[in-house]
PDB file of N, CA, C and O in Angstrom:
ATOM      1  N   UNK A  29       0.819  -1.194   0.000  1.00 50.00           N
ATOM      2  CA  UNK A  29       0.000   0.000   0.000  1.00 50.00           C
ATOM      3  C   UNK A  29       0.864   1.260   0.000  1.00 50.00           C
ATOM      4  O   UNK A  29       0.439   2.287  -0.476  1.00 50.00           O
ATOM      5  N   UNK A  30       2.078   1.173   0.500  1.00 63.00           N
ATOM      6  CA  UNK A  30       2.953   2.342   0.551  1.00 63.00           C
ATOM      7  C   UNK A  30       3.449   2.756  -0.826  1.00 63.00           C
ATOM      8  O   UNK A  30       3.843   3.884  -1.017  1.00 63.00           O
ATOM      9  N   UNK A  31       3.439   1.844  -1.796  1.00 67.00           N
ATOM     10  CA  UNK A  31       3.906   2.231  -3.123  1.00 67.00           C
ATOM     11  C   UNK A  31       2.925   3.144  -3.829  1.00 67.00           C
ATOM     12  O   UNK A  31       3.269   3.830  -4.770  1.00 67.00           O
ATOM     13  N   UNK A  32       1.697   3.200  -3.391  1.00 66.00           N
ATOM     14  CA  UNK A  32       0.705   4.077  -4.016  1.00 66.00           C
ATOM     15  C   UNK A  32       0.690   5.478  -3.403  1.00 66.00           C
ATOM     16  O   UNK A  32       0.051   6.367  -3.927  1.00 66.00           O
ATOM     17  N   UNK A  33       1.398   5.685  -2.317  1.00 72.00           N
ATOM     18  CA  UNK A  33       1.421   6.998  -1.661  1.00 72.00           C
ATOM     19  C   UNK A  33       1.971   8.083  -2.584  1.00 72.00           C
ATOM     20  O   UNK A  33       1.348   9.153  -2.696  1.00 72.00           O
ATOM     21  N   UNK A  34       3.118   7.896  -3.272  1.00 71.00           N
ATOM     22  CA  UNK A  34       3.593   8.958  -4.178  1.00 71.00           C
ATOM     23  C   UNK A  34       2.606   9.255  -5.308  1.00 71.00           C
ATOM     24  O   UNK A  34       2.412  10.409  -5.687  1.00 71.00           O
ATOM     25  N   UNK A  35       1.965   8.220  -5.829  1.00 72.00           N
ATOM     26  CA  UNK A  35       0.973   8.417  -6.885  1.00 72.00           C
ATOM     27  C   UNK A  35      -0.223   9.202  -6.359  1.00 72.00           C
ATOM     28  O   UNK A  35      -0.730  10.110  -7.030  1.00 72.00           O
ATOM     29  N   UNK A  36      -0.666   8.903  -5.159  1.00 74.00           N
ATOM     30  CA  UNK A  36      -1.791   9.619  -4.553  1.00 74.00           C
ATOM     31  C   UNK A  36      -1.450  11.088  -4.340  1.00 74.00           C
ATOM     32  O   UNK A  36      -2.275  11.966  -4.577  1.00 74.00           O
ATOM     33  N   UNK A  37      -0.236  11.360  -3.899  1.00 76.00           N
ATOM     34  CA  UNK A  37       0.183  12.742  -3.684  1.00 76.00           C
ATOM     35  C   UNK A  37       0.232  13.486  -5.009  1.00 76.00           C
ATOM     36  O   UNK A  37      -0.212  14.637  -5.106  1.00 76.00           O
ATOM     37  N   UNK A  38       0.748  12.849  -6.048  1.00 75.00           N
ATOM     38  CA  UNK A  38       0.811  13.476  -7.372  1.00 75.00           C
ATOM     39  C   UNK A  38      -0.584  13.800  -7.892  1.00 75.00           C
ATOM     40  O   UNK A  38      -0.820  14.886  -8.426  1.00 75.00           O
ATOM     41  N   UNK A  39      -1.513  12.910  -7.727  1.00 78.00           N
ATOM     42  CA  UNK A  39      -2.889  13.146  -8.180  1.00 78.00           C
ATOM     43  C   UNK A  39      -3.518  14.289  -7.398  1.00 78.00           C
ATOM     44  O   UNK A  39      -4.176  15.158  -7.973  1.00 78.00           O
ATOM     45  N   UNK A  40      -3.287  14.323  -6.098  1.00 74.00           N
ATOM     46  CA  UNK A  40      -3.841  15.385  -5.266  1.00 74.00           C
ATOM     47  C   UNK A  40      -3.274  16.748  -5.671  1.00 74.00           C
ATOM     48  O   UNK A  40      -4.021  17.727  -5.813  1.00 74.00           O
ATOM     49  N   UNK A  41      -1.979  16.826  -5.902  1.00 73.00           N
ATOM     50  CA  UNK A  41      -1.354  18.083  -6.316  1.00 73.00           C
ATOM     51  C   UNK A  41      -1.890  18.531  -7.670  1.00 73.00           C
ATOM     52  O   UNK A  41      -2.158  19.709  -7.891  1.00 73.00           O
ATOM     53  N   UNK A  42      -2.076  17.605  -8.590  1.00 73.00           N
ATOM     54  CA  UNK A  42      -2.608  17.934  -9.918  1.00 73.00           C
ATOM     55  C   UNK A  42      -4.034  18.474  -9.814  1.00 73.00           C
ATOM     56  O   UNK A  42      -4.382  19.454 -10.485  1.00 73.00           O
ATOM     57  N   UNK A  43      -4.855  17.876  -8.982  1.00 68.00           N
ATOM     58  CA  UNK A  43      -6.231  18.352  -8.805  1.00 68.00           C
ATOM     59  C   UNK A  43      -6.269  19.752  -8.206  1.00 68.00           C
ATOM     60  O   UNK A  43      -7.037  20.602  -8.646  1.00 68.00           O
ATOM     61  N   UNK A  44      -5.432  19.991  -7.213  1.00 64.00           N
ATOM     62  CA  UNK A  44      -5.405  21.313  -6.586  1.00 64.00           C
ATOM     63  C   UNK A  44      -4.927  22.359  -7.588  1.00 64.00           C
ATOM     64  O   UNK A  44      -5.488  23.449  -7.685  1.00 64.00           O
ATOM     65  N   UNK A  45      -3.898  22.038  -8.367  1.00 62.00           N
ATOM     66  CA  UNK A  45      -3.399  22.982  -9.370  1.00 62.00           C
ATOM     67  C   UNK A  45      -4.456  23.258 -10.429  1.00 62.00           C
ATOM     68  O   UNK A  45      -4.600  24.390 -10.895  1.00 62.00           O
ATOM     69  N   UNK A  46      -5.196  22.248 -10.826  1.00 58.00           N
ATOM     70  CA  UNK A  46      -6.252  22.430 -11.824  1.00 58.00           C
ATOM     71  C   UNK A  46      -7.377  23.300 -11.316  1.00 58.00           C
ATOM     72  O   UNK A  46      -7.939  24.113 -12.056  1.00 58.00           O
ATOM     73  N   UNK A  47      -7.713  23.189 -10.056  1.00 56.00           N
ATOM     74  CA  UNK A  47      -8.784  24.003  -9.482  1.00 56.00           C
ATOM     75  C   UNK A  47      -8.337  25.441  -9.253  1.00 56.00           C
ATOM     76  O   UNK A  47      -9.152  26.351  -9.248  1.00 56.00           O
ATOM     77  N   UNK A  48      -7.054  25.649  -9.051  1.00 55.00           N
ATOM     78  CA  UNK A  48      -6.549  26.993  -8.772  1.00 55.00           C
ATOM     79  C   UNK A  48      -6.328  27.801 -10.043  1.00 55.00           C
ATOM     80  O   UNK A  48      -6.231  29.015  -9.983  1.00 55.00           O
ATOM     81  N   UNK A  49      -6.236  27.150 -11.182  1.00 56.00           N
ATOM     82  CA  UNK A  49      -5.977  27.877 -12.424  1.00 56.00           C
ATOM     83  C   UNK A  49      -7.252  28.542 -12.931  1.00 56.00           C
ATOM     84  O   UNK A  49      -8.353  28.212 -12.529  1.00 56.00           O
ATOM     85  N   UNK A  50      -7.067  29.494 -13.854  1.00 58.00           N
ATOM     86  CA  UNK A  50      -8.219  30.201 -14.422  1.00 58.00           C
ATOM     87  C   UNK A  50      -9.038  29.264 -15.295  1.00 58.00           C
ATOM     88  O   UNK A  50      -8.514  28.333 -15.891  1.00 58.00           O
ATOM     89  N   UNK A  51     -10.314  29.563 -15.407  1.00 60.00           N
ATOM     90  CA  UNK A  51     -11.162  28.764 -16.279  1.00 60.00           C
ATOM     91  C   UNK A  51     -10.919  29.165 -17.731  1.00 60.00           C
ATOM     92  O   UNK A  51     -10.503  30.276 -18.025  1.00 60.00           O
ATOM     93  N   UNK A  52     -11.193  28.267 -18.624  1.00 62.00           N
ATOM     94  CA  UNK A  52     -10.997  28.527 -20.053  1.00 62.00           C
ATOM     95  C   UNK A  52     -12.097  29.455 -20.557  1.00 62.00           C
ATOM     96  O   UNK A  52     -13.239  29.371 -20.116  1.00 62.00           O
ATOM     97  N   UNK A  53     -11.756  30.356 -21.470  1.00 64.00           N
ATOM     98  CA  UNK A  53     -12.789  31.234 -22.031  1.00 64.00           C
ATOM     99  C   UNK A  53     -13.808  30.424 -22.829  1.00 64.00           C
ATOM    100  O   UNK A  53     -13.471  29.427 -23.442  1.00 64.00           O
ATOM    101  N   UNK A  54     -15.051  30.861 -22.797  1.00 82.00           N
ATOM    102  CA  UNK A  54     -16.107  30.186 -23.559  1.00 82.00           C
ATOM    103  C   UNK A  54     -16.080  30.698 -24.987  1.00 82.00           C
ATOM    104  O   UNK A  54     -16.266  31.884 -25.232  1.00 82.00           O
ATOM    105  N   UNK A  55     -15.845  29.786 -25.920  1.00 88.00           N
ATOM    106  CA  UNK A  55     -15.684  30.145 -27.327  1.00 88.00           C
ATOM    107  C   UNK A  55     -16.476  29.176 -28.187  1.00 88.00           C
ATOM    108  O   UNK A  55     -16.477  27.978 -27.943  1.00 88.00           O
ATOM    109  N   UNK A  56     -17.150  29.713 -29.205  1.00 85.00           N
ATOM    110  CA  UNK A  56     -17.841  28.890 -30.191  1.00 85.00           C
ATOM    111  C   UNK A  56     -17.213  29.168 -31.542  1.00 85.00           C
ATOM    112  O   UNK A  56     -17.095  30.329 -31.951  1.00 85.00           O
ATOM    113  N   UNK A  57     -16.787  28.114 -32.208  1.00 87.00           N
ATOM    114  CA  UNK A  57     -16.196  28.264 -33.540  1.00 87.00           C
ATOM    115  C   UNK A  57     -17.315  28.308 -34.556  1.00 87.00           C
ATOM    116  O   UNK A  57     -18.152  27.407 -34.640  1.00 87.00           O
ATOM    117  N   UNK A  58     -17.363  29.372 -35.367  1.00 87.00           N
ATOM    118  CA  UNK A  58     -18.413  29.540 -36.373  1.00 87.00           C
ATOM    119  C   UNK A  58     -17.956  29.113 -37.757  1.00 87.00           C
ATOM    120  O   UNK A  58     -18.754  29.081 -38.682  1.00 87.00           O
ATOM    121  N   UNK A  59     -16.678  28.801 -37.913  1.00 85.00           N
ATOM    122  CA  UNK A  59     -16.145  28.395 -39.211  1.00 85.00           C
ATOM    123  C   UNK A  59     -15.354  29.506 -39.867  1.00 85.00           C
ATOM    124  O   UNK A  59     -15.558  30.684 -39.594  1.00 85.00           O
ATOM    125  N   UNK A  60     -14.440  29.124 -40.740  1.00 87.00           N
ATOM    126  CA  UNK A  60     -13.623  30.051 -41.517  1.00 87.00           C
ATOM    127  C   UNK A  60     -12.866  31.046 -40.638  1.00 87.00           C
ATOM    128  O   UNK A  60     -12.741  32.221 -40.970  1.00 87.00           O
ATOM    129  N   UNK A  61     -12.399  30.593 -39.478  1.00 88.00           N
ATOM    130  CA  UNK A  61     -11.604  31.443 -38.596  1.00 88.00           C
ATOM    131  C   UNK A  61     -12.381  32.456 -37.786  1.00 88.00           C
ATOM    132  O   UNK A  61     -11.807  33.334 -37.165  1.00 88.00           O
ATOM    133  N   UNK A  62     -13.704  32.345 -37.772  1.00 90.00           N
ATOM    134  CA  UNK A  62     -14.554  33.274 -37.024  1.00 90.00           C
ATOM    135  C   UNK A  62     -15.018  32.579 -35.744  1.00 90.00           C
ATOM    136  O   UNK A  62     -15.418  31.414 -35.766  1.00 90.00           O
ATOM    137  N   UNK A  63     -14.947  33.322 -34.628  1.00 91.00           N
ATOM    138  CA  UNK A  63     -15.351  32.785 -33.332  1.00 91.00           C
ATOM    139  C   UNK A  63     -16.410  33.679 -32.708  1.00 91.00           C
ATOM    140  O   UNK A  63     -16.554  34.847 -33.073  1.00 91.00           O
ATOM    141  N   UNK A  64     -17.121  33.123 -31.716  1.00 90.00           N
ATOM    142  CA  UNK A  64     -18.135  33.877 -30.981  1.00 90.00           C
ATOM    143  C   UNK A  64     -17.918  33.610 -29.496  1.00 90.00           C
ATOM    144  O   UNK A  64     -17.685  32.470 -29.094  1.00 90.00           O
ATOM    145  N   UNK A  65     -17.970  34.658 -28.684  1.00 91.00           N
ATOM    146  CA  UNK A  65     -17.844  34.539 -27.235  1.00 91.00           C
ATOM    147  C   UNK A  65     -18.917  35.387 -26.573  1.00 91.00           C
ATOM    148  O   UNK A  65     -19.385  36.374 -27.147  1.00 91.00           O
ATOM    149  N   UNK A  66     -19.297  35.034 -25.334  1.00 90.00           N
ATOM    150  CA  UNK A  66     -20.337  35.803 -24.636  1.00 90.00           C
ATOM    151  C   UNK A  66     -19.924  37.229 -24.285  1.00 90.00           C
ATOM    152  O   UNK A  66     -20.761  38.104 -24.196  1.00 90.00           O
ATOM    153  N   UNK A  67     -18.619  37.464 -24.078  1.00 89.00           N
ATOM    154  CA  UNK A  67     -18.152  38.810 -23.727  1.00 89.00           C
ATOM    155  C   UNK A  67     -16.853  39.129 -24.468  1.00 89.00           C
ATOM    156  O   UNK A  67     -16.140  38.228 -24.904  1.00 89.00           O
ATOM    157  N   UNK A  68     -16.561  40.412 -24.560  1.00 87.00           N
ATOM    158  CA  UNK A  68     -15.315  40.842 -25.205  1.00 87.00           C
ATOM    159  C   UNK A  68     -14.102  40.391 -24.394  1.00 87.00           C
ATOM    160  O   UNK A  68     -13.061  40.060 -24.956  1.00 87.00           O
ATOM    161  N   UNK A  69     -14.228  40.333 -23.065  1.00 89.00           N
ATOM    162  CA  UNK A  69     -13.116  39.911 -22.222  1.00 89.00           C
ATOM    163  C   UNK A  69     -12.745  38.457 -22.493  1.00 89.00           C
ATOM    164  O   UNK A  69     -11.563  38.107 -22.540  1.00 89.00           O
ATOM    165  N   UNK A  70     -13.734  37.595 -22.682  1.00 90.00           N
ATOM    166  CA  UNK A  70     -13.443  36.191 -22.981  1.00 90.00           C
ATOM    167  C   UNK A  70     -12.840  36.048 -24.375  1.00 90.00           C
ATOM    168  O   UNK A  70     -11.980  35.200 -24.597  1.00 90.00           O
ATOM    169  N   UNK A  71     -13.263  36.877 -25.315  1.00 90.00           N
ATOM    170  CA  UNK A  71     -12.689  36.853 -26.656  1.00 90.00           C
ATOM    171  C   UNK A  71     -11.214  37.253 -26.605  1.00 90.00           C
ATOM    172  O   UNK A  71     -10.357  36.602 -27.217  1.00 90.00           O
ATOM    173  N   UNK A  72     -10.909  38.305 -25.854  1.00 90.00           N
ATOM    174  CA  UNK A  72      -9.523  38.746 -25.722  1.00 90.00           C
ATOM    175  C   UNK A  72      -8.668  37.672 -25.057  1.00 90.00           C
ATOM    176  O   UNK A  72      -7.534  37.434 -25.465  1.00 90.00           O
ATOM    177  N   UNK A  73      -9.219  37.013 -24.048  1.00 90.00           N
ATOM    178  CA  UNK A  73      -8.479  35.957 -23.354  1.00 90.00           C
ATOM    179  C   UNK A  73      -8.194  34.786 -24.290  1.00 90.00           C
ATOM    180  O   UNK A  73      -7.109  34.199 -24.254  1.00 90.00           O
ATOM    181  N   UNK A  74      -9.149  34.449 -25.156  1.00 90.00           N
ATOM    182  CA  UNK A  74      -8.945  33.330 -26.082  1.00 90.00           C
ATOM    183  C   UNK A  74      -7.826  33.639 -27.073  1.00 90.00           C
ATOM    184  O   UNK A  74      -6.935  32.827 -27.286  1.00 90.00           O
ATOM    185  N   UNK A  75      -7.856  34.819 -27.665  1.00 92.00           N
ATOM    186  CA  UNK A  75      -6.814  35.182 -28.639  1.00 92.00           C
ATOM    187  C   UNK A  75      -5.460  35.338 -27.964  1.00 92.00           C
ATOM    188  O   UNK A  75      -4.426  35.010 -28.544  1.00 92.00           O
ATOM    189  N   UNK A  76      -5.456  35.825 -26.740  1.00 91.00           N
ATOM    190  CA  UNK A  76      -4.206  35.997 -26.002  1.00 91.00           C
ATOM    191  C   UNK A  76      -3.523  34.651 -25.754  1.00 91.00           C
ATOM    192  O   UNK A  76      -2.307  34.569 -25.681  1.00 91.00           O
ATOM    193  N   UNK A  77      -4.299  33.561 -25.655  1.00 88.00           N
ATOM    194  CA  UNK A  77      -3.725  32.223 -25.478  1.00 88.00           C
ATOM    195  C   UNK A  77      -2.777  31.872 -26.621  1.00 88.00           C
ATOM    196  O   UNK A  77      -1.846  31.104 -26.439  1.00 88.00           O
ATOM    197  N   UNK A  78      -3.028  32.411 -27.798  1.00 86.00           N
ATOM    198  CA  UNK A  78      -2.212  32.115 -28.977  1.00 86.00           C
ATOM    199  C   UNK A  78      -1.261  33.260 -29.318  1.00 86.00           C
ATOM    200  O   UNK A  78      -0.521  33.177 -30.294  1.00 86.00           O
ATOM    201  N   UNK A  79      -1.315  34.345 -28.553  1.00 89.00           N
ATOM    202  CA  UNK A  79      -0.470  35.494 -28.840  1.00 89.00           C
ATOM    203  C   UNK A  79      -0.888  36.224 -30.103  1.00 89.00           C
ATOM    204  O   UNK A  79      -0.087  36.884 -30.753  1.00 89.00           O
ATOM    205  N   UNK A  80      -2.156  36.099 -30.458  1.00 90.00           N
ATOM    206  CA  UNK A  80      -2.654  36.708 -31.695  1.00 90.00           C
ATOM    207  C   UNK A  80      -3.498  37.941 -31.374  1.00 90.00           C
ATOM    208  O   UNK A  80      -4.243  37.947 -30.399  1.00 90.00           O
ATOM    209  N   UNK A  81      -3.400  38.985 -32.207  1.00 90.00           N
ATOM    210  CA  UNK A  81      -4.283  40.138 -32.007  1.00 90.00           C
ATOM    211  C   UNK A  81      -5.714  39.781 -32.389  1.00 90.00           C
ATOM    212  O   UNK A  81      -5.949  38.928 -33.243  1.00 90.00           O
ATOM    213  N   UNK A  82      -6.664  40.433 -31.734  1.00 89.00           N
ATOM    214  CA  UNK A  82      -8.075  40.153 -31.959  1.00 89.00           C
ATOM    215  C   UNK A  82      -8.702  41.268 -32.782  1.00 89.00           C
ATOM    216  O   UNK A  82      -8.339  42.440 -32.636  1.00 89.00           O
ATOM    217  N   UNK A  83      -9.634  40.887 -33.657  1.00 90.00           N
ATOM    218  CA  UNK A  83     -10.362  41.868 -34.471  1.00 90.00           C
ATOM    219  C   UNK A  83     -11.845  41.542 -34.375  1.00 90.00           C
ATOM    220  O   UNK A  83     -12.285  40.445 -34.711  1.00 90.00           O
ATOM    221  N   UNK A  84     -12.635  42.511 -33.869  1.00 88.00           N
ATOM    222  CA  UNK A  84     -14.082  42.331 -33.778  1.00 88.00           C
ATOM    223  C   UNK A  84     -14.684  42.372 -35.174  1.00 88.00           C
ATOM    224  O   UNK A  84     -14.243  43.123 -36.037  1.00 88.00           O
ATOM    225  N   UNK A  85     -15.722  41.585 -35.398  1.00 87.00           N
ATOM    226  CA  UNK A  85     -16.424  41.546 -36.681  1.00 87.00           C
ATOM    227  C   UNK A  85     -17.833  42.074 -36.495  1.00 87.00           C
ATOM    228  O   UNK A  85     -18.391  42.026 -35.417  1.00 87.00           O
ATOM    229  N   UNK A  86     -18.418  42.508 -37.562  1.00 76.00           N
ATOM    230  CA  UNK A  86     -19.791  42.980 -37.518  1.00 76.00           C
ATOM    231  C   UNK A  86     -19.868  44.463 -37.210  1.00 76.00           C
ATOM    232  O   UNK A  86     -18.882  45.090 -36.846  1.00 76.00           O
ATOM    233  N   UNK A  87     -21.051  45.027 -37.372  1.00 62.00           N
ATOM    234  CA  UNK A  87     -21.214  46.467 -37.112  1.00 62.00           C
ATOM    235  C   UNK A  87     -21.168  46.747 -35.617  1.00 62.00           C
ATOM    236  O   UNK A  87     -22.060  46.379 -34.866  1.00 62.00           O
ATOM    237  N   UNK A  88     -20.120  47.376 -35.174  1.00 56.00           N
ATOM    238  CA  UNK A  88     -19.971  47.701 -33.756  1.00 56.00           C
ATOM    239  C   UNK A  88     -19.588  49.171 -33.617  1.00 56.00           C
ATOM    240  O   UNK A  88     -18.915  49.736 -34.474  1.00 56.00           O
ATOM    241  N   UNK A  89     -19.997  49.760 -32.533  1.00 55.00           N
ATOM    242  CA  UNK A  89     -19.600  51.141 -32.241  1.00 55.00           C
ATOM    243  C   UNK A  89     -18.137  51.155 -31.811  1.00 55.00           C
ATOM    244  O   UNK A  89     -17.590  50.128 -31.447  1.00 55.00           O
ATOM    245  N   UNK A  90     -17.501  52.312 -31.869  1.00 60.00           N
ATOM    246  CA  UNK A  90     -16.105  52.390 -31.418  1.00 60.00           C
ATOM    247  C   UNK A  90     -15.984  51.972 -29.953  1.00 60.00           C
ATOM    248  O   UNK A  90     -16.894  52.153 -29.166  1.00 60.00           O
ATOM    249  N   UNK A  91     -14.852  51.415 -29.608  1.00 63.00           N
ATOM    250  CA  UNK A  91     -14.634  50.963 -28.236  1.00 63.00           C
ATOM    251  C   UNK A  91     -14.891  49.468 -28.101  1.00 63.00           C
ATOM    252  O   UNK A  91     -15.046  48.749 -29.083  1.00 63.00           O
ATOM    253  N   UNK A  92     -14.957  49.014 -26.883  1.00 63.00           N
ATOM    254  CA  UNK A  92     -15.163  47.592 -26.613  1.00 63.00           C
ATOM    255  C   UNK A  92     -16.661  47.307 -26.615  1.00 63.00           C
ATOM    256  O   UNK A  92     -17.416  47.912 -25.863  1.00 63.00           O
ATOM    257  N   UNK A  93     -17.104  46.363 -27.462  1.00 67.00           N
ATOM    258  CA  UNK A  93     -18.536  46.044 -27.506  1.00 67.00           C
ATOM    259  C   UNK A  93     -18.978  45.316 -26.245  1.00 67.00           C
ATOM    260  O   UNK A  93     -18.190  44.670 -25.567  1.00 67.00           O
ATOM    261  N   UNK A  94     -20.252  45.422 -25.924  1.00 72.00           N
ATOM    262  CA  UNK A  94     -20.819  44.698 -24.785  1.00 72.00           C
ATOM    263  C   UNK A  94     -21.667  43.556 -25.299  1.00 72.00           C
ATOM    264  O   UNK A  94     -22.150  43.577 -26.415  1.00 72.00           O
ATOM    265  N   UNK A  95     -21.848  42.548 -24.492  1.00 78.00           N
ATOM    266  CA  UNK A  95     -22.646  41.401 -24.886  1.00 78.00           C
ATOM    267  C   UNK A  95     -21.874  40.461 -25.790  1.00 78.00           C
ATOM    268  O   UNK A  95     -20.658  40.510 -25.881  1.00 78.00           O
ATOM    269  N   UNK A  96     -22.590  39.593 -26.468  1.00 86.00           N
ATOM    270  CA  UNK A  96     -21.981  38.576 -27.340  1.00 86.00           C
ATOM    271  C   UNK A  96     -21.232  39.228 -28.511  1.00 86.00           C
ATOM    272  O   UNK A  96     -21.735  40.158 -29.116  1.00 86.00           O
ATOM    273  N   UNK A  97     -20.025  38.724 -28.784  1.00 89.00           N
ATOM    274  CA  UNK A  97     -19.201  39.305 -29.837  1.00 89.00           C
ATOM    275  C   UNK A  97     -18.737  38.225 -30.815  1.00 89.00           C
ATOM    276  O   UNK A  97     -18.573  37.076 -30.442  1.00 89.00           O
ATOM    277  N   UNK A  98     -18.566  38.621 -32.074  1.00 90.00           N
ATOM    278  CA  UNK A  98     -17.930  37.763 -33.072  1.00 90.00           C
ATOM    279  C   UNK A  98     -16.608  38.402 -33.423  1.00 90.00           C
ATOM    280  O   UNK A  98     -16.497  39.634 -33.471  1.00 90.00           O
ATOM    281  N   UNK A  99     -15.595  37.564 -33.675  1.00 91.00           N
ATOM    282  CA  UNK A  99     -14.235  38.084 -33.861  1.00 91.00           C
ATOM    283  C   UNK A  99     -13.348  37.084 -34.566  1.00 91.00           C
ATOM    284  O   UNK A  99     -13.725  35.934 -34.773  1.00 91.00           O
ATOM    285  N   UNK A 100     -12.157  37.549 -34.920  1.00 92.00           N
ATOM    286  CA  UNK A 100     -11.088  36.725 -35.488  1.00 92.00           C
ATOM    287  C   UNK A 100      -9.847  36.925 -34.643  1.00 92.00           C
ATOM    288  O   UNK A 100      -9.605  38.008 -34.128  1.00 92.00           O
ATOM    289  N   UNK A 101      -9.033  35.894 -34.545  1.00 91.00           N
ATOM    290  CA  UNK A 101      -7.704  36.001 -33.949  1.00 91.00           C
ATOM    291  C   UNK A 101      -6.732  36.023 -35.120  1.00 91.00           C
ATOM    292  O   UNK A 101      -6.464  34.998 -35.737  1.00 91.00           O
ATOM    293  N   UNK A 102      -6.250  37.210 -35.480  1.00 85.00           N
ATOM    294  CA  UNK A 102      -5.382  37.349 -36.662  1.00 85.00           C
ATOM    295  C   UNK A 102      -3.945  37.101 -36.336  1.00 85.00           C
ATOM    296  O   UNK A 102      -3.262  37.500 -35.589  1.00 85.00           O
TER     297      UNK A 102
END
């Protein structure tokens, strides 16, 4: 039973690290490189994961749009 102690500790540490990390942004792939997210902040977080600049699509007013957004990670 003692040989499973290191494995148990490793699993416990992995679970704690997974719970402490940030949640993944909610993203829906619409096809042809276009994505949709519930907020502009989640869209920015998704593109930042790849180090790519984000470009909002559709008719939007200047500034950061509110609500659901469509975008590309260029």
